[in-house]
Amino acid sequence: MTNRSRLNGCVPVDYHVHCHISPDSQATMAAMCQSALDQGISEIVFTDHFDRACFDTYQPDKYFEELDAVRRAFGPQGLTVRAGVELGEMHRYADVVQPVLDAWPYDFVLCGVHWIADYCVHDMDYFRAHPPEETIPAYFAELASTARAGGFDVLSHADVFKRTAYDVYGRFDITEWEDLVRPVWQACIDNNIGIEINSSGLRKPVGQPHPSLEAVRWYREMGGERLTIGSDSHRPVHVGAGLDTALDIARAAGFTRLCSFEKRQLVRWIEI
Ligand SMILES: [Zn+2]
Ligand SMILES: [Zn+2]
């Protein structure tokens, strides 16, 4: 069913894809594009990391050189390739990040929270050393600060810490943290920032997307309209993975369309 719905073109886009420009991927852009094309996906965005873990090594010139090449190769075959980037905690690093955003022709800017103080959200030791009553409010406070400061288009993987925290705490239920999530959504709505349904958590033991259905529903009820879906794939085999489920969640939360971005503007609505 999953494969058939993809082949029928039911997954139109993947708005969160990494390649070897990110330190945690070895994939070429061409291999990721070929995987998208094979599945009938018509639009992808390379959102390679540019955050505190790779400020010194990020090379926008290399990124755009390879992007231009895949646009020439895959554009005529029906695949639109957008230029993107994934930032972290932009409210702390705008002085480093903004000049790069101004200098290069990005279509789409994701920003998430990957660090809580000096702990990476994927560091199991952080969750082993601290209880959920401490780590989860700290994460959402940082996420709210990021959303309030703005300067990007979509907030990535809004509860991504659960991917690692789940392995330590053994459970995660977003409804217990509603009071912490809603202020994040309000800041996004106030700043015209969208949210994404990120399917990468479906490939982990936690077995949930980022964020879960309930949280997507709160955002919609509060008036949030801007939504993207992304696999957060770092390998060709994961391009588009779980996005049929992300679409089901979007519809269940009351969404009928996704956003398409070009040159940092919402240029088109994609019916789902
Ligand atoms: Zn991320
Ligand atoms: Zn990512």
PDB file of C-alpha atoms and ligand atoms in Angstrom:
ATOM      1  CA  MET A   1       0.000   0.000   0.000  1.00  0.00           C
ATOM      2  CA  THR A   2       2.786   2.353   0.932  1.00  0.00           C
ATOM      3  CA  ASN A   3       4.678   1.782  -2.286  1.00  0.00           C
ATOM      4  CA  ARG A   4       1.570   1.825  -4.436  1.00  0.00           C
ATOM      5  CA  SER A   5       0.355   5.156  -3.074  1.00  0.00           C
ATOM      6  CA  ARG A   6       3.786   6.639  -3.684  1.00  0.00           C
ATOM      7  CA  LEU A   7       3.873   5.331  -7.234  1.00  0.00           C
ATOM      8  CA  ASN A   8       0.489   6.909  -7.809  1.00  0.00           C
ATOM      9  CA  GLY A   9       2.052  10.235  -6.949  1.00  0.00           C
ATOM     10  CA  CYS A  10       0.285  10.593  -3.618  1.00  0.00           C
ATOM     11  CA  VAL A  11       3.483  11.859  -2.008  1.00  0.00           C
ATOM     12  CA  PRO A  12       4.065  15.047  -3.979  1.00  0.00           C
ATOM     13  CA  VAL A  13       7.067  16.537  -2.186  1.00  0.00           C
ATOM     14  CA  ASP A  14       9.877  15.892   0.263  1.00  0.00           C
ATOM     15  CA  TYR A  15      10.828  19.141   1.963  1.00  0.00           C
ATOM     16  CA  HIS A  16      13.619  17.828   4.200  1.00  0.00           C
ATOM     17  CA  VAL A  17      16.474  15.957   2.508  1.00  0.00           C
ATOM     18  CA  HIS A  18      20.195  15.867   3.342  1.00  0.00           C
ATOM     19  CA  CYS A  19      23.221  14.944   1.231  1.00  0.00           C
ATOM     20  CA  HIS A  20      26.986  14.793   1.822  1.00  0.00           C
ATOM     21  CA  ILE A  21      27.115  18.569   2.250  1.00  0.00           C
ATOM     22  CA  SER A  22      25.841  17.662   5.732  1.00  0.00           C
ATOM     23  CA  PRO A  23      28.485  16.081   7.980  1.00  0.00           C
ATOM     24  CA  ASP A  24      26.131  13.206   8.820  1.00  0.00           C
ATOM     25  CA  SER A  25      25.403  12.076   5.252  1.00  0.00           C
ATOM     26  CA  GLN A  26      27.471  10.534   2.469  1.00  0.00           C
ATOM     27  CA  ALA A  27      24.822  10.614  -0.259  1.00  0.00           C
ATOM     28  CA  THR A  28      25.271  12.519  -3.487  1.00  0.00           C
ATOM     29  CA  MET A  29      22.527  14.913  -4.530  1.00  0.00           C
ATOM     30  CA  ALA A  30      22.129  12.909  -7.735  1.00  0.00           C
ATOM     31  CA  ALA A  31      21.423   9.690  -5.820  1.00  0.00           C
ATOM     32  CA  MET A  32      18.832  11.430  -3.646  1.00  0.00           C
ATOM     33  CA  CYS A  33      17.183  12.986  -6.706  1.00  0.00           C
ATOM     34  CA  GLN A  34      17.074   9.649  -8.524  1.00  0.00           C
ATOM     35  CA  SER A  35      15.343   8.089  -5.518  1.00  0.00           C
ATOM     36  CA  ALA A  36      12.755  10.884  -5.510  1.00  0.00           C
ATOM     37  CA  LEU A  37      12.172  10.529  -9.226  1.00  0.00           C
ATOM     38  CA  ASP A  38      11.788   6.747  -8.953  1.00  0.00           C
ATOM     39  CA  GLN A  39       8.956   7.289  -6.446  1.00  0.00           C
ATOM     40  CA  GLY A  40       7.125   9.906  -8.464  1.00  0.00           C
ATOM     41  CA  ILE A  41       7.956  12.731  -6.064  1.00  0.00           C
ATOM     42  CA  SER A  42       7.933  15.966  -8.047  1.00  0.00           C
ATOM     43  CA  GLU A  43       9.654  18.419  -5.687  1.00  0.00           C
ATOM     44  CA  ILE A  44      12.456  18.041  -3.143  1.00  0.00           C
ATOM     45  CA  VAL A  45      14.510  20.436  -1.062  1.00  0.00           C
ATOM     46  CA  PHE A  46      18.098  19.839   0.023  1.00  0.00           C
ATOM     47  CA  THR A  47      18.145  21.168   3.574  1.00  0.00           C
ATOM     48  CA  ASP A  48      21.743  20.537   4.548  1.00  0.00           C
ATOM     49  CA  HIS A  49      22.905  21.434   8.032  1.00  0.00           C
ATOM     50  CA  PHE A  50      24.405  24.827   8.753  1.00  0.00           C
ATOM     51  CA  ASP A  51      24.537  25.004  12.539  1.00  0.00           C
ATOM     52  CA  ARG A  52      26.970  25.125  15.437  1.00  0.00           C
ATOM     53  CA  ALA A  53      28.215  21.617  14.665  1.00  0.00           C
ATOM     54  CA  CYS A  54      29.388  22.647  11.188  1.00  0.00           C
ATOM     55  CA  PHE A  55      29.799  26.427  11.026  1.00  0.00           C
ATOM     56  CA  ASP A  56      33.456  25.978  10.082  1.00  0.00           C
ATOM     57  CA  THR A  57      32.948  23.370   7.382  1.00  0.00           C
ATOM     58  CA  TYR A  58      29.736  24.442   5.623  1.00  0.00           C
ATOM     59  CA  GLN A  59      30.475  25.359   2.003  1.00  0.00           C
ATOM     60  CA  PRO A  60      27.605  27.109   0.237  1.00  0.00           C
ATOM     61  CA  ASP A  61      29.656  27.358  -2.970  1.00  0.00           C
ATOM     62  CA  LYS A  62      29.998  23.564  -3.135  1.00  0.00           C
ATOM     63  CA  TYR A  63      26.320  23.176  -2.242  1.00  0.00           C
ATOM     64  CA  PHE A  64      25.084  25.449  -5.029  1.00  0.00           C
ATOM     65  CA  GLU A  65      27.506  24.013  -7.580  1.00  0.00           C
ATOM     66  CA  GLU A  66      26.135  20.504  -7.050  1.00  0.00           C
ATOM     67  CA  LEU A  67      22.567  21.804  -6.820  1.00  0.00           C
ATOM     68  CA  ASP A  68      22.877  23.511 -10.215  1.00  0.00           C
ATOM     69  CA  ALA A  69      24.122  20.251 -11.715  1.00  0.00           C
ATOM     70  CA  VAL A  70      21.179  18.173 -10.421  1.00  0.00           C
ATOM     71  CA  ARG A  71      18.738  20.855 -11.481  1.00  0.00           C
ATOM     72  CA  ARG A  72      20.070  20.594 -15.029  1.00  0.00           C
ATOM     73  CA  ALA A  73      20.009  16.797 -14.948  1.00  0.00           C
ATOM     74  CA  PHE A  74      16.699  16.169 -13.192  1.00  0.00           C
ATOM     75  CA  GLY A  75      14.636  19.254 -14.040  1.00  0.00           C
ATOM     76  CA  PRO A  76      13.871  18.045 -17.597  1.00  0.00           C
ATOM     77  CA  GLN A  77      12.708  14.722 -16.083  1.00  0.00           C
ATOM     78  CA  GLY A  78      10.081  16.483 -14.005  1.00  0.00           C
ATOM     79  CA  LEU A  79      11.805  16.921 -10.643  1.00  0.00           C
ATOM     80  CA  THR A  80      11.908  20.405  -9.130  1.00  0.00           C
ATOM     81  CA  VAL A  81      14.935  20.773  -6.836  1.00  0.00           C
ATOM     82  CA  ARG A  82      14.762  23.609  -4.325  1.00  0.00           C
ATOM     83  CA  ALA A  83      17.681  25.193  -2.510  1.00  0.00           C
ATOM     84  CA  GLY A  84      17.350  24.899   1.244  1.00  0.00           C
ATOM     85  CA  VAL A  85      19.248  24.839   4.483  1.00  0.00           C
ATOM     86  CA  GLU A  86      18.586  23.575   8.010  1.00  0.00           C
ATOM     87  CA  LEU A  87      19.699  25.898  10.784  1.00  0.00           C
ATOM     88  CA  GLY A  88      19.698  25.374  14.535  1.00  0.00           C
ATOM     89  CA  GLU A  89      18.784  27.839  17.316  1.00  0.00           C
ATOM     90  CA  MET A  90      18.971  30.759  14.920  1.00  0.00           C
ATOM     91  CA  HIS A  91      18.187  33.236  17.688  1.00  0.00           C
ATOM     92  CA  ARG A  92      21.672  32.491  19.069  1.00  0.00           C
ATOM     93  CA  TYR A  93      23.618  32.503  15.813  1.00  0.00           C
ATOM     94  CA  ALA A  94      21.995  35.081  13.536  1.00  0.00           C
ATOM     95  CA  ASP A  95      25.294  36.971  13.237  1.00  0.00           C
ATOM     96  CA  VAL A  96      26.926  33.890  11.687  1.00  0.00           C
ATOM     97  CA  VAL A  97      23.973  32.659   9.681  1.00  0.00           C
ATOM     98  CA  GLN A  98      22.285  35.764   8.288  1.00  0.00           C
ATOM     99  CA  PRO A  99      25.191  36.876   6.039  1.00  0.00           C
ATOM    100  CA  VAL A 100      25.167  33.449   4.368  1.00  0.00           C
ATOM    101  CA  LEU A 101      21.383  33.521   3.896  1.00  0.00           C
ATOM    102  CA  ASP A 102      21.717  36.990   2.353  1.00  0.00           C
ATOM    103  CA  ALA A 103      24.547  35.989   0.024  1.00  0.00           C
ATOM    104  CA  TRP A 104      23.075  32.853  -1.559  1.00  0.00           C
ATOM    105  CA  PRO A 105      19.764  32.221  -3.391  1.00  0.00           C
ATOM    106  CA  TYR A 106      17.984  29.909  -0.961  1.00  0.00           C
ATOM    107  CA  ASP A 107      14.369  28.960  -1.626  1.00  0.00           C
ATOM    108  CA  PHE A 108      13.599  27.595   1.820  1.00  0.00           C
ATOM    109  CA  VAL A 109      15.058  27.875   5.317  1.00  0.00           C
ATOM    110  CA  LEU A 110      14.324  25.302   8.011  1.00  0.00           C
ATOM    111  CA  CYS A 111      15.359  25.912  11.590  1.00  0.00           C
ATOM    112  CA  GLY A 112      15.145  23.553  14.530  1.00  0.00           C
ATOM    113  CA  VAL A 113      16.641  23.027  17.940  1.00  0.00           C
ATOM    114  CA  HIS A 114      19.493  20.527  18.020  1.00  0.00           C
ATOM    115  CA  TRP A 115      21.160  21.737  21.218  1.00  0.00           C
ATOM    116  CA  ILE A 116      19.904  22.414  24.732  1.00  0.00           C
ATOM    117  CA  ALA A 117      22.652  24.470  26.350  1.00  0.00           C
ATOM    118  CA  ASP A 118      25.730  22.327  25.629  1.00  0.00           C
ATOM    119  CA  TYR A 119      23.869  19.059  25.164  1.00  0.00           C
ATOM    120  CA  CYS A 120      22.987  17.713  21.725  1.00  0.00           C
ATOM    121  CA  VAL A 121      19.365  16.520  21.594  1.00  0.00           C
ATOM    122  CA  HIS A 122      20.670  13.203  20.239  1.00  0.00           C
ATOM    123  CA  ASP A 123      22.972  12.682  23.235  1.00  0.00           C
ATOM    124  CA  MET A 124      21.582   9.818  25.293  1.00  0.00           C
ATOM    125  CA  ASP A 125      23.777  10.749  28.263  1.00  0.00           C
ATOM    126  CA  TYR A 126      21.876  14.028  28.613  1.00  0.00           C
ATOM    127  CA  PHE A 127      18.602  12.180  29.103  1.00  0.00           C
ATOM    128  CA  ARG A 128      20.235   9.586  31.347  1.00  0.00           C
ATOM    129  CA  ALA A 129      21.542  12.332  33.636  1.00  0.00           C
ATOM    130  CA  HIS A 130      18.374  14.450  33.781  1.00  0.00           C
ATOM    131  CA  PRO A 131      14.679  13.654  34.345  1.00  0.00           C
ATOM    132  CA  PRO A 132      11.979  14.468  31.779  1.00  0.00           C
ATOM    133  CA  GLU A 133      10.576  17.246  34.009  1.00  0.00           C
ATOM    134  CA  GLU A 134      13.854  19.024  33.394  1.00  0.00           C
ATOM    135  CA  THR A 135      14.864  18.170  29.823  1.00  0.00           C
ATOM    136  CA  ILE A 136      11.501  18.496  28.088  1.00  0.00           C
ATOM    137  CA  PRO A 137      10.636  21.989  29.398  1.00  0.00           C
ATOM    138  CA  ALA A 138      14.210  23.073  28.587  1.00  0.00           C
ATOM    139  CA  TYR A 139      13.834  21.851  25.026  1.00  0.00           C
ATOM    140  CA  PHE A 140      10.470  23.526  24.427  1.00  0.00           C
ATOM    141  CA  ALA A 141      11.705  26.778  25.990  1.00  0.00           C
ATOM    142  CA  GLU A 142      14.564  26.828  23.496  1.00  0.00           C
ATOM    143  CA  LEU A 143      12.160  25.992  20.670  1.00  0.00           C
ATOM    144  CA  ALA A 144       9.857  28.843  21.711  1.00  0.00           C
ATOM    145  CA  SER A 145      12.789  31.279  21.766  1.00  0.00           C
ATOM    146  CA  THR A 146      13.764  30.136  18.275  1.00  0.00           C
ATOM    147  CA  ALA A 147      10.222  30.587  16.956  1.00  0.00           C
ATOM    148  CA  ARG A 148       9.788  33.988  18.629  1.00  0.00           C
ATOM    149  CA  ALA A 149      12.967  35.340  17.061  1.00  0.00           C
ATOM    150  CA  GLY A 150      11.968  34.068  13.599  1.00  0.00           C
ATOM    151  CA  GLY A 151      14.053  34.720  10.504  1.00  0.00           C
ATOM    152  CA  PHE A 152      13.333  31.364   8.840  1.00  0.00           C
ATOM    153  CA  ASP A 153      10.432  29.728   6.960  1.00  0.00           C
ATOM    154  CA  VAL A 154       9.546  26.479   8.729  1.00  0.00           C
ATOM    155  CA  LEU A 155      10.313  25.079  12.182  1.00  0.00           C
ATOM    156  CA  SER A 156      11.842  21.630  11.783  1.00  0.00           C
ATOM    157  CA  HIS A 157      10.914  18.446  13.694  1.00  0.00           C
ATOM    158  CA  ALA A 158       9.208  20.173  16.631  1.00  0.00           C
ATOM    159  CA  ASP A 159       9.683  17.374  19.200  1.00  0.00           C
ATOM    160  CA  VAL A 160      12.827  15.729  17.793  1.00  0.00           C
ATOM    161  CA  PHE A 161      14.383  15.171  21.238  1.00  0.00           C
ATOM    162  CA  LYS A 162      11.880  12.328  21.835  1.00  0.00           C
ATOM    163  CA  ARG A 163      13.762  10.213  19.290  1.00  0.00           C
ATOM    164  CA  THR A 164      16.566   9.813  21.839  1.00  0.00           C
ATOM    165  CA  ALA A 165      14.689  10.557  25.059  1.00  0.00           C
ATOM    166  CA  TYR A 166      12.268   7.718  24.373  1.00  0.00           C
ATOM    167  CA  ASP A 167      15.123   5.208  24.490  1.00  0.00           C
ATOM    168  CA  VAL A 168      15.934   6.382  28.027  1.00  0.00           C
ATOM    169  CA  TYR A 169      12.543   7.334  29.511  1.00  0.00           C
ATOM    170  CA  GLY A 170      10.638   4.537  27.758  1.00  0.00           C
ATOM    171  CA  ARG A 171       7.649   6.652  26.811  1.00  0.00           C
ATOM    172  CA  PHE A 172       6.607   9.938  25.292  1.00  0.00           C
ATOM    173  CA  ASP A 173       3.121  11.440  25.104  1.00  0.00           C
ATOM    174  CA  ILE A 174       2.906  14.932  23.626  1.00  0.00           C
ATOM    175  CA  THR A 175      -0.470  15.565  25.278  1.00  0.00           C
ATOM    176  CA  GLU A 176       1.304  15.798  28.653  1.00  0.00           C
ATOM    177  CA  TRP A 177       3.253  18.793  27.326  1.00  0.00           C
ATOM    178  CA  GLU A 178       0.472  20.728  25.593  1.00  0.00           C
ATOM    179  CA  ASP A 179       1.096  23.829  27.723  1.00  0.00           C
ATOM    180  CA  LEU A 180       4.653  23.939  26.426  1.00  0.00           C
ATOM    181  CA  VAL A 181       3.818  23.261  22.778  1.00  0.00           C
ATOM    182  CA  ARG A 182       1.075  25.847  22.293  1.00  0.00           C
ATOM    183  CA  PRO A 183       3.326  28.882  22.962  1.00  0.00           C
ATOM    184  CA  VAL A 184       5.703  27.551  20.285  1.00  0.00           C
ATOM    185  CA  TRP A 185       2.832  27.303  17.805  1.00  0.00           C
ATOM    186  CA  GLN A 186       1.599  30.785  18.712  1.00  0.00           C
ATOM    187  CA  ALA A 187       5.052  32.231  18.025  1.00  0.00           C
ATOM    188  CA  CYS A 188       5.161  30.433  14.661  1.00  0.00           C
ATOM    189  CA  ILE A 189       1.731  31.752  13.693  1.00  0.00           C
ATOM    190  CA  ASP A 190       2.604  35.287  14.795  1.00  0.00           C
ATOM    191  CA  ASN A 191       5.792  35.209  12.686  1.00  0.00           C
ATOM    192  CA  ASN A 192       4.351  33.491   9.579  1.00  0.00           C
ATOM    193  CA  ILE A 193       6.515  30.463  10.259  1.00  0.00           C
ATOM    194  CA  GLY A 194       5.254  27.075   9.162  1.00  0.00           C
ATOM    195  CA  ILE A 195       5.715  23.706  10.822  1.00  0.00           C
ATOM    196  CA  GLU A 196       6.684  20.389   9.277  1.00  0.00           C
ATOM    197  CA  ILE A 197       5.580  16.833   9.810  1.00  0.00           C
ATOM    198  CA  ASN A 198       8.934  15.066   9.881  1.00  0.00           C
ATOM    199  CA  SER A 199       8.657  11.324   9.312  1.00  0.00           C
ATOM    200  CA  SER A 200      12.117  10.378  10.606  1.00  0.00           C
ATOM    201  CA  GLY A 201      10.768   9.384  14.035  1.00  0.00           C
ATOM    202  CA  LEU A 202       8.719   6.660  12.354  1.00  0.00           C
ATOM    203  CA  ARG A 203      12.013   4.938  11.502  1.00  0.00           C
ATOM    204  CA  LYS A 204      13.127   4.966  15.164  1.00  0.00           C
ATOM    205  CA  PRO A 205      11.966   2.970  18.201  1.00  0.00           C
ATOM    206  CA  VAL A 206       9.716   5.857  19.300  1.00  0.00           C
ATOM    207  CA  GLY A 207       7.627   5.144  16.177  1.00  0.00           C
ATOM    208  CA  GLN A 208       6.083   8.616  15.976  1.00  0.00           C
ATOM    209  CA  PRO A 209       6.578  11.484  13.539  1.00  0.00           C
ATOM    210  CA  HIS A 210       7.855  14.862  14.739  1.00  0.00           C
ATOM    211  CA  PRO A 211       5.462  16.103  15.962  1.00  0.00           C
ATOM    212  CA  SER A 212       2.599  13.702  16.676  1.00  0.00           C
ATOM    213  CA  LEU A 213      -0.916  14.126  15.309  1.00  0.00           C
ATOM    214  CA  GLU A 214      -2.273  15.829  18.446  1.00  0.00           C
ATOM    215  CA  ALA A 215       0.275  18.631  18.210  1.00  0.00           C
ATOM    216  CA  VAL A 216      -0.355  19.152  14.487  1.00  0.00           C
ATOM    217  CA  ARG A 217      -4.053  19.403  15.313  1.00  0.00           C
ATOM    218  CA  TRP A 218      -3.408  22.087  17.980  1.00  0.00           C
ATOM    219  CA  TYR A 219      -1.477  24.127  15.431  1.00  0.00           C
ATOM    220  CA  ARG A 220      -4.328  23.886  12.917  1.00  0.00           C
ATOM    221  CA  GLU A 221      -6.972  24.741  15.551  1.00  0.00           C
ATOM    222  CA  MET A 222      -4.944  27.784  16.580  1.00  0.00           C
ATOM    223  CA  GLY A 223      -5.029  29.045  12.994  1.00  0.00           C
ATOM    224  CA  GLY A 224      -1.750  27.638  11.676  1.00  0.00           C
ATOM    225  CA  GLU A 225      -1.869  27.175   7.905  1.00  0.00           C
ATOM    226  CA  ARG A 226       1.699  26.726   6.755  1.00  0.00           C
ATOM    227  CA  LEU A 227       2.731  23.083   6.630  1.00  0.00           C
ATOM    228  CA  THR A 228       5.437  21.041   4.891  1.00  0.00           C
ATOM    229  CA  ILE A 229       6.309  17.344   5.072  1.00  0.00           C
ATOM    230  CA  GLY A 230       9.827  15.923   5.093  1.00  0.00           C
ATOM    231  CA  SER A 231      11.586  12.601   5.486  1.00  0.00           C
ATOM    232  CA  ASP A 232      14.794  14.063   6.975  1.00  0.00           C
ATOM    233  CA  SER A 233      16.509  11.414   4.860  1.00  0.00           C
ATOM    234  CA  HIS A 234      20.285  11.190   4.857  1.00  0.00           C
ATOM    235  CA  ARG A 235      20.351   8.194   2.491  1.00  0.00           C
ATOM    236  CA  PRO A 236      18.632   7.578  -0.870  1.00  0.00           C
ATOM    237  CA  VAL A 237      16.608   4.672   0.515  1.00  0.00           C
ATOM    238  CA  HIS A 238      14.884   7.030   2.973  1.00  0.00           C
ATOM    239  CA  VAL A 239      13.815   9.738   0.528  1.00  0.00           C
ATOM    240  CA  GLY A 240      10.050   9.991   0.852  1.00  0.00           C
ATOM    241  CA  ALA A 241       9.965   7.351   3.600  1.00  0.00           C
ATOM    242  CA  GLY A 242       6.931   7.664   5.854  1.00  0.00           C
ATOM    243  CA  LEU A 243       5.525  10.659   4.016  1.00  0.00           C
ATOM    244  CA  ASP A 244       2.333   8.786   3.152  1.00  0.00           C
ATOM    245  CA  THR A 245       1.790   8.582   6.925  1.00  0.00           C
ATOM    246  CA  ALA A 246       2.705  12.272   7.263  1.00  0.00           C
ATOM    247  CA  LEU A 247       0.003  13.087   4.697  1.00  0.00           C
ATOM    248  CA  ASP A 248      -2.540  10.999   6.618  1.00  0.00           C
ATOM    249  CA  ILE A 249      -1.659  12.963   9.766  1.00  0.00           C
ATOM    250  CA  ALA A 250      -1.921  16.287   7.955  1.00  0.00           C
ATOM    251  CA  ARG A 251      -5.404  15.401   6.698  1.00  0.00           C
ATOM    252  CA  ALA A 252      -6.497  14.065  10.088  1.00  0.00           C
ATOM    253  CA  ALA A 253      -5.396  17.345  11.662  1.00  0.00           C
ATOM    254  CA  GLY A 254      -7.563  19.290   9.214  1.00  0.00           C
ATOM    255  CA  PHE A 255      -5.072  20.280   6.519  1.00  0.00           C
ATOM    256  CA  THR A 256      -6.017  20.172   2.840  1.00  0.00           C
ATOM    257  CA  ARG A 257      -2.807  21.607   1.384  1.00  0.00           C
ATOM    258  CA  LEU A 258       0.948  21.959   1.774  1.00  0.00           C
ATOM    259  CA  CYS A 259       3.222  24.908   1.043  1.00  0.00           C
ATOM    260  CA  SER A 260       5.682  25.210  -1.807  1.00  0.00           C
ATOM    261  CA  PHE A 261       8.474  27.746  -1.369  1.00  0.00           C
ATOM    262  CA  GLU A 262      10.650  29.552  -3.879  1.00  0.00           C
ATOM    263  CA  LYS A 263      13.145  32.315  -3.087  1.00  0.00           C
ATOM    264  CA  ARG A 264      11.955  32.333   0.542  1.00  0.00           C
ATOM    265  CA  GLN A 265       8.335  32.996  -0.515  1.00  0.00           C
ATOM    266  CA  LEU A 266       5.266  30.770  -0.294  1.00  0.00           C
ATOM    267  CA  VAL A 267       4.564  30.569  -4.042  1.00  0.00           C
ATOM    268  CA  ARG A 268       2.064  27.731  -4.336  1.00  0.00           C
ATOM    269  CA  TRP A 269      -0.359  25.578  -2.369  1.00  0.00           C
ATOM    270  CA  ILE A 270      -0.237  21.845  -3.046  1.00  0.00           C
ATOM    271  CA  GLU A 271      -3.593  20.113  -2.545  1.00  0.00           C
ATOM    272  CA  ILE A 272      -3.404  16.881  -0.592  1.00  0.00           C
TER     273      ILE A 272
HETATM  274 ZN    ZN B   1      17.390  18.567  12.304  1.00  0.00          ZN
HETATM  275 ZN    ZN B   2      17.459  17.383   9.052  1.00  0.00          ZN
END
